[in-house]
Short mmCIF file of C-alpha atoms in Angstrom, two decimals:
data_model
loop_
_atom_site.label_atom_id
_atom_site.label_comp_id
_atom_site.label_asym_id
_atom_site.label_seq_id
_atom_site.Cartn_x
_atom_site.Cartn_y
_atom_site.Cartn_z
CA MET A 19 7.77 8.68 -11.30
CA THR A 20 8.31 12.22 -12.57
CA GLN A 21 6.59 12.17 -16.79
CA LEU A 22 9.28 13.63 -18.78
CA LYS A 23 9.71 14.70 -22.35
CA PRO A 24 12.95 13.75 -24.92
CA ILE A 25 14.31 16.07 -26.48
CA GLU A 26 17.03 13.55 -27.81
CA GLN A 27 16.65 10.09 -28.66
CA LYS A 28 19.35 7.19 -30.29
CA MET A 29 19.89 3.75 -30.33
CA VAL A 30 23.00 3.26 -28.86
CA PRO A 31 25.67 0.13 -29.84
CA PHE A 32 26.78 -2.39 -27.56
CA ASN A 33 28.35 -5.35 -27.30
CA GLY A 34 26.59 -6.56 -30.38
CA SER A 35 23.40 -5.66 -29.40
CA GLU A 36 21.27 -1.77 -29.19
CA LEU A 37 20.75 0.06 -26.60
CA LEU A 38 18.16 2.98 -26.01
CA GLY A 39 19.12 6.25 -24.74
CA VAL A 40 17.35 9.43 -24.20
CA LYS A 41 18.05 12.81 -23.22
CA ALA A 42 15.11 14.02 -20.90
CA ASN A 43 14.10 17.76 -20.88
CA ASP A 44 15.39 18.13 -17.99
CA GLY A 45 19.30 17.37 -18.85
CA ASN A 46 19.79 13.88 -17.79
CA VAL A 47 20.33 10.88 -19.60
CA TYR A 48 18.23 8.33 -19.42
CA VAL A 49 18.23 4.39 -20.96
CA ALA A 50 15.35 2.28 -21.58
CA ALA A 51 15.34 -0.19 -19.33
CA ARG A 52 13.48 -3.37 -21.93
CA TRP A 53 15.92 -2.34 -23.56
CA ILE A 54 18.36 -3.36 -21.29
CA CYS A 55 17.49 -6.61 -20.05
CA GLN A 56 17.07 -7.87 -23.82
CA GLY A 57 20.81 -6.70 -24.06
CA ILE A 58 22.07 -9.28 -22.24
CA GLY A 59 19.73 -12.00 -22.65
CA PHE A 60 16.52 -11.78 -20.20
CA ASP A 61 13.70 -13.80 -21.23
CA LYS A 62 10.52 -12.11 -20.80
CA ASN A 63 10.06 -13.52 -17.99
CA HIS A 64 13.03 -12.23 -16.26
CA SER A 65 12.90 -8.28 -17.77
CA ASP A 66 9.19 -8.50 -16.29
CA ALA A 67 10.94 -9.05 -12.69
CA GLN A 68 14.06 -6.43 -13.31
CA ILE A 69 11.18 -3.63 -14.07
CA LYS A 70 9.22 -4.11 -11.33
CA LYS A 71 12.02 -4.31 -9.22
CA ILE A 72 13.21 -0.39 -10.52
CA GLN A 73 9.84 0.85 -9.81
CA SER A 74 9.96 -0.65 -6.02
CA ASP A 75 13.27 -0.41 -4.83
CA VAL A 76 13.14 2.79 -2.86
CA VAL A 77 16.84 3.90 -4.07
CA LEU A 78 16.46 3.02 -7.84
CA ASN A 79 12.66 4.23 -7.84
CA LYS A 80 14.16 7.47 -7.52
CA GLY A 81 16.00 7.25 -10.78
CA ALA A 82 13.10 5.91 -12.53
CA SER A 83 10.81 7.28 -15.14
CA ASN A 84 7.98 6.17 -17.82
CA MET A 85 8.74 8.29 -20.76
CA THR A 86 6.18 8.32 -24.19
CA LEU A 87 8.66 7.30 -26.90
CA PRO A 88 8.50 6.53 -30.22
CA THR A 89 9.69 2.85 -31.22
CA ASN A 90 9.39 -0.15 -33.96
CA GLY A 91 6.33 -0.22 -32.82
CA GLY A 92 4.12 2.26 -32.53
CA ARG A 93 4.68 5.58 -29.91
CA GLN A 94 4.70 3.46 -26.39
CA GLU A 95 5.48 4.37 -22.56
CA VAL A 96 8.63 3.16 -21.73
CA LEU A 97 10.20 2.66 -18.24
CA VAL A 98 13.95 4.47 -18.77
CA ILE A 99 16.40 4.28 -15.71
CA GLU A 100 18.65 7.45 -14.96
CA LEU A 101 22.40 6.55 -16.43
CA ASP A 102 23.75 7.60 -12.66
CA PHE A 103 21.24 5.02 -11.74
CA LEU A 104 21.86 2.34 -13.95
CA PRO A 105 25.05 0.93 -12.49
CA LEU A 106 23.28 0.74 -9.18
CA TRP A 107 20.60 -1.78 -10.72
CA LEU A 108 22.66 -3.70 -12.81
CA ALA A 109 25.02 -4.54 -10.02
CA LYS A 110 22.13 -5.63 -7.86
CA ILE A 111 21.05 -8.39 -10.78
CA ALA A 112 22.26 -10.98 -9.02
CA ILE A 113 24.83 -13.72 -10.80
CA THR A 114 23.63 -17.20 -9.72
CA PRO A 115 25.72 -20.44 -10.01
CA ASN A 116 22.32 -21.38 -12.13
CA MET A 117 23.13 -18.44 -14.09
CA GLN A 118 27.17 -19.48 -14.46
CA VAL A 119 25.91 -23.26 -15.37
CA ASN A 120 22.60 -22.50 -17.46
CA GLN A 121 23.57 -19.19 -19.20
CA PRO A 122 27.44 -18.79 -19.22
CA GLU A 123 26.76 -16.25 -22.40
CA VAL A 124 23.89 -14.14 -20.41
CA ALA A 125 26.16 -14.42 -17.05
CA ASP A 126 28.94 -13.01 -19.13
CA LYS A 127 27.20 -10.23 -20.50
CA LEU A 128 26.16 -9.00 -17.47
CA VAL A 129 28.88 -8.61 -15.78
CA HIS A 130 29.96 -6.53 -19.55
CA TYR A 131 26.62 -4.44 -18.98
CA GLN A 132 27.64 -3.83 -15.14
CA LEU A 133 30.82 -2.52 -15.80
CA LYS A 134 30.45 -0.63 -19.53
CA ALA A 135 26.98 -0.13 -20.09
CA LYS A 136 27.28 3.26 -18.38
CA ASP A 137 30.44 4.17 -19.78
CA VAL A 138 28.68 3.51 -23.78
CA LEU A 139 25.71 5.39 -22.95
CA ALA A 140 27.09 8.56 -21.59
CA GLU A 141 29.80 8.63 -24.58
CA ALA A 142 27.32 8.65 -26.75
CA PHE A 143 24.82 11.36 -25.03
CA LEU A 144 27.06 13.73 -22.78
CA PRO A 145 29.96 16.34 -23.28
CA LYS A 146 32.95 15.19 -22.60
CA ASP A 147 33.67 18.25 -19.90
CA LYS A 148 30.10 17.32 -18.57
CA PRO A 149 30.97 15.70 -15.00
CA LEU A 150 29.71 12.93 -14.03
CA MET A 151 28.02 11.65 -10.29
CA SER A 152 31.48 10.66 -8.89
CA GLN A 153 31.78 7.61 -6.86
CA SER A 154 31.75 9.49 -3.10
CA GLU A 155 29.20 11.49 -4.51
CA LEU A 156 27.27 8.07 -4.86
CA ILE A 157 27.88 7.11 -1.77
CA ALA A 158 26.85 9.66 0.06
CA TYR A 159 23.56 9.80 -2.09
CA LEU A 160 23.12 6.79 -1.23
CA ALA A 161 23.90 7.34 2.06
CA GLN A 162 20.78 10.35 2.78
CA GLN A 163 18.42 7.81 0.74
CA ASN A 164 18.99 5.11 3.62
CA VAL A 165 18.15 7.64 6.11
CA GLU A 166 15.23 8.81 4.55
CA ARG A 167 14.40 5.15 4.52
CA GLU A 168 14.99 4.19 7.17
CA LYS A 169 13.06 7.10 8.97
CA ALA A 170 10.04 6.33 6.23
CA GLU A 171 10.01 2.80 7.36
CA ALA A 172 10.26 4.02 11.31
CA GLU A 173 7.16 6.48 10.72
CA HIS A 174 5.33 3.35 8.82
CA LYS A 175 5.93 0.68 12.19
CA LYS A 176 4.43 3.68 14.89
CA ARG A 177 1.06 4.02 12.16
CA LEU A 178 0.82 0.15 12.79
CA GLU A 179 0.87 0.31 16.28
CA THR A 180 -1.04 3.22 16.46
CA VAL A 181 -3.50 1.22 13.90
CA GLU A 182 -2.45 -2.07 16.27
CA LYS A 183 -3.43 -1.08 19.67
CA ARG A 184 -6.55 0.45 18.49
CA LEU A 185 -7.74 -2.81 17.35
CA ASP A 186 -6.65 -4.15 20.78
CA ASP A 187 -8.99 -1.77 21.78
CA THR A 188 -11.64 -2.14 20.25
CA ALA A 189 -11.70 -6.24 20.04
CA GLU A 190 -11.76 -6.30 23.74
CA ILE A 191 -15.55 -6.34 23.00
CA LEU A 192 -15.77 -9.82 21.63
CA ALA A 193 -14.70 -11.01 24.80
CA LEU A 194 -17.22 -8.94 27.00
CA ASN A 195 -19.19 -11.54 28.50
CA PRO A 196 -23.87 -10.60 28.21
CA THR A 197 -23.66 -7.90 31.06
CA GLU A 198 -21.10 -6.09 30.02
CA TRP A 199 -21.17 -5.77 26.14
CA ARG A 200 -23.96 -3.82 26.03
CA LYS A 201 -22.78 -1.36 28.51
CA LYS A 202 -19.68 -1.24 26.78
CA VAL A 203 -21.86 -0.73 23.42
CA ARG A 204 -23.28 2.16 24.96
CA SER A 205 -20.14 4.44 25.93
CA LEU A 206 -18.60 3.22 22.40
CA LEU A 207 -21.32 4.47 20.75
CA ASN A 208 -21.88 7.58 23.01
CA LYS A 209 -17.88 8.38 22.36
CA ILE A 210 -18.40 7.90 18.47
CA ALA A 211 -20.90 10.59 18.80
CA GLN A 212 -19.32 13.13 20.75
CA LYS A 213 -16.63 13.11 18.04
CA ARG A 214 -19.38 13.64 15.32
CA GLY A 215 -20.68 16.90 17.74
CA GLY A 216 -22.50 15.44 20.47
CA HIS A 217 -26.47 16.86 20.40
CA ASP A 218 -28.49 15.15 17.70
CA ALA A 219 -24.88 12.79 16.51
CA TYR A 220 -26.52 10.57 19.89
CA SER A 221 -29.42 9.07 18.01
CA GLU A 222 -27.96 9.08 14.36
CA VAL A 223 -24.99 7.05 15.63
CA ASN A 224 -27.45 5.08 17.57
CA SER A 225 -29.46 4.59 14.19
CA GLU A 226 -26.38 4.05 12.23
CA SER A 227 -25.45 0.64 14.12
CA TYR A 228 -28.80 -1.00 13.90
CA GLU A 229 -28.88 0.13 10.23
CA LEU A 230 -26.00 -1.48 9.02
CA LEU A 231 -27.24 -4.56 11.48
CA GLU A 232 -30.15 -4.89 9.66
CA GLN A 233 -28.27 -5.00 6.68
CA ARG A 234 -26.08 -7.20 7.78
CA GLY A 235 -28.20 -9.36 9.42
CA ASN A 236 -31.27 -9.50 7.78
CA CYS A 237 -33.56 -8.97 10.37
CA LYS A 238 -36.20 -6.70 11.18
CA LEU A 239 -35.04 -5.12 15.03
CA GLY A 240 -38.45 -3.51 15.43
CA ILE A 241 -40.19 -6.58 15.00
CA ARG A 242 -38.23 -8.26 17.14
CA GLN A 243 -38.33 -5.89 20.24
CA GLU A 244 -42.03 -6.36 20.13
CA ASN A 245 -41.78 -10.00 19.76
CA ILE A 246 -40.38 -10.02 23.18
CA LYS A 247 -42.76 -6.87 24.26
CA LYS A 248 -45.98 -9.27 23.55
CA ARG A 249 -43.97 -11.88 24.96
CA MET A 250 -43.16 -10.46 28.37
CA ALA A 251 -46.54 -9.07 28.00
CA LEU A 252 -48.52 -12.85 28.49
CA GLU A 253 -45.88 -14.11 31.24
CA GLY A 254 -47.48 -10.97 33.29
CA ALA A 255 -44.45 -8.63 32.99
CA ALA A 256 -44.28 -5.32 35.07
CA LYS A 257 -45.37 -2.75 32.18
CA SER A 258 -42.35 -1.20 33.70
CA LYS A 259 -40.53 -3.91 32.80
CA ILE A 260 -42.19 -4.13 28.83
CA ASN A 261 -41.64 -0.39 28.43
CA ALA A 262 -37.92 -0.63 28.93
CA ILE A 263 -37.51 -3.14 26.35
CA SER A 264 -34.60 -2.03 23.94
CA LYS A 265 -33.95 -3.17 20.28
CA LEU A 266 -30.22 -3.99 22.25
CA GLU A 267 -32.68 -6.81 23.76
CA ALA A 268 -33.82 -7.64 20.77
CA ILE A 269 -29.37 -8.24 19.59
CA ALA A 270 -28.80 -9.86 22.87
CA GLU A 271 -31.39 -12.71 22.10
CA ASP A 272 -29.71 -14.39 18.96
CA SER A 273 -26.49 -14.87 19.52
CA ARG A 274 -25.90 -14.56 15.21
CA LEU A 275 -27.10 -11.13 15.80
CA THR A 276 -24.59 -10.08 18.50
CA GLU A 277 -22.02 -11.11 16.69
CA ILE A 278 -22.48 -9.26 14.06
CA TYR A 279 -23.32 -5.93 16.28
CA LEU A 280 -20.05 -5.98 18.19
CA ALA A 281 -18.35 -6.23 14.87
CA ILE A 282 -20.02 -3.03 13.58
CA VAL A 283 -19.31 -1.35 16.42
CA LYS A 284 -16.17 -1.96 16.33
CA GLU A 285 -15.44 -0.92 12.75
CA MET A 286 -17.59 2.56 13.80
CA ALA A 287 -14.89 3.16 16.76
CA ILE A 288 -11.85 2.22 14.54
CA LYS A 289 -13.04 4.65 11.58
CA HIS A 290 -13.78 7.45 15.18
CA SER A 291 -10.48 6.17 16.78
CA VAL A 292 -12.14 5.48 19.68
CA LYS A 293 -10.80 2.37 21.99
CA VAL A 294 -12.84 0.83 25.33
CA ASP A 295 -11.68 2.44 28.55
#
């Protein structure tokens, strides 16, 4: 929301209360939302809920802003809403059966505010010959906002589908058997290295994945790798097989480390927009 500066500020009497109205440097008239809530008779929780509603509503947020104003409690940041958006906001506040039964005076005031508050504020600030937004103009504006909202929602949905597809692709690693996952991990790490420019990136990516595993798994892959080689030597394994033992073999021997490592590779793949073949 845009930060505005007040050029004229008034306490406008209305229905037994006072509304804090402001004419800003953009030429528009605004009213402090909390003063509206207090005038209707909402308690603090209900008032806070209505403030949040303005801030989160796609349309209402277009007419809202934070403005630093002098008040009885000193200068403070106040949420204000543009006069043309006031009826729309008030119309969105439901008069519930519970309110009608337990707070009839609040329900009556809310109706009065919905029908008259804008006119009273307009009379206090605007010249008689200044046209306000007509009903047809407001309907056209809201229709355009609805189109923009639907477009934004469609784009958001498309982005979510893209992310979900990436998650589905990388999640396939978790279902691979002990032989296949190593091949897939190598393929993913190679693709990540290619995204980083290839060449020296291949060893950097592998080293990064192992370092992350040692941190999360609280282990030393080099020591585990050497222990496997020593065990194989004692068992009489061929020297070529012993020398071929990699850190991946050390990871594969421990199901806990395997699970952690697969999660790490998955995160790296998602970060670099890489998918499983």
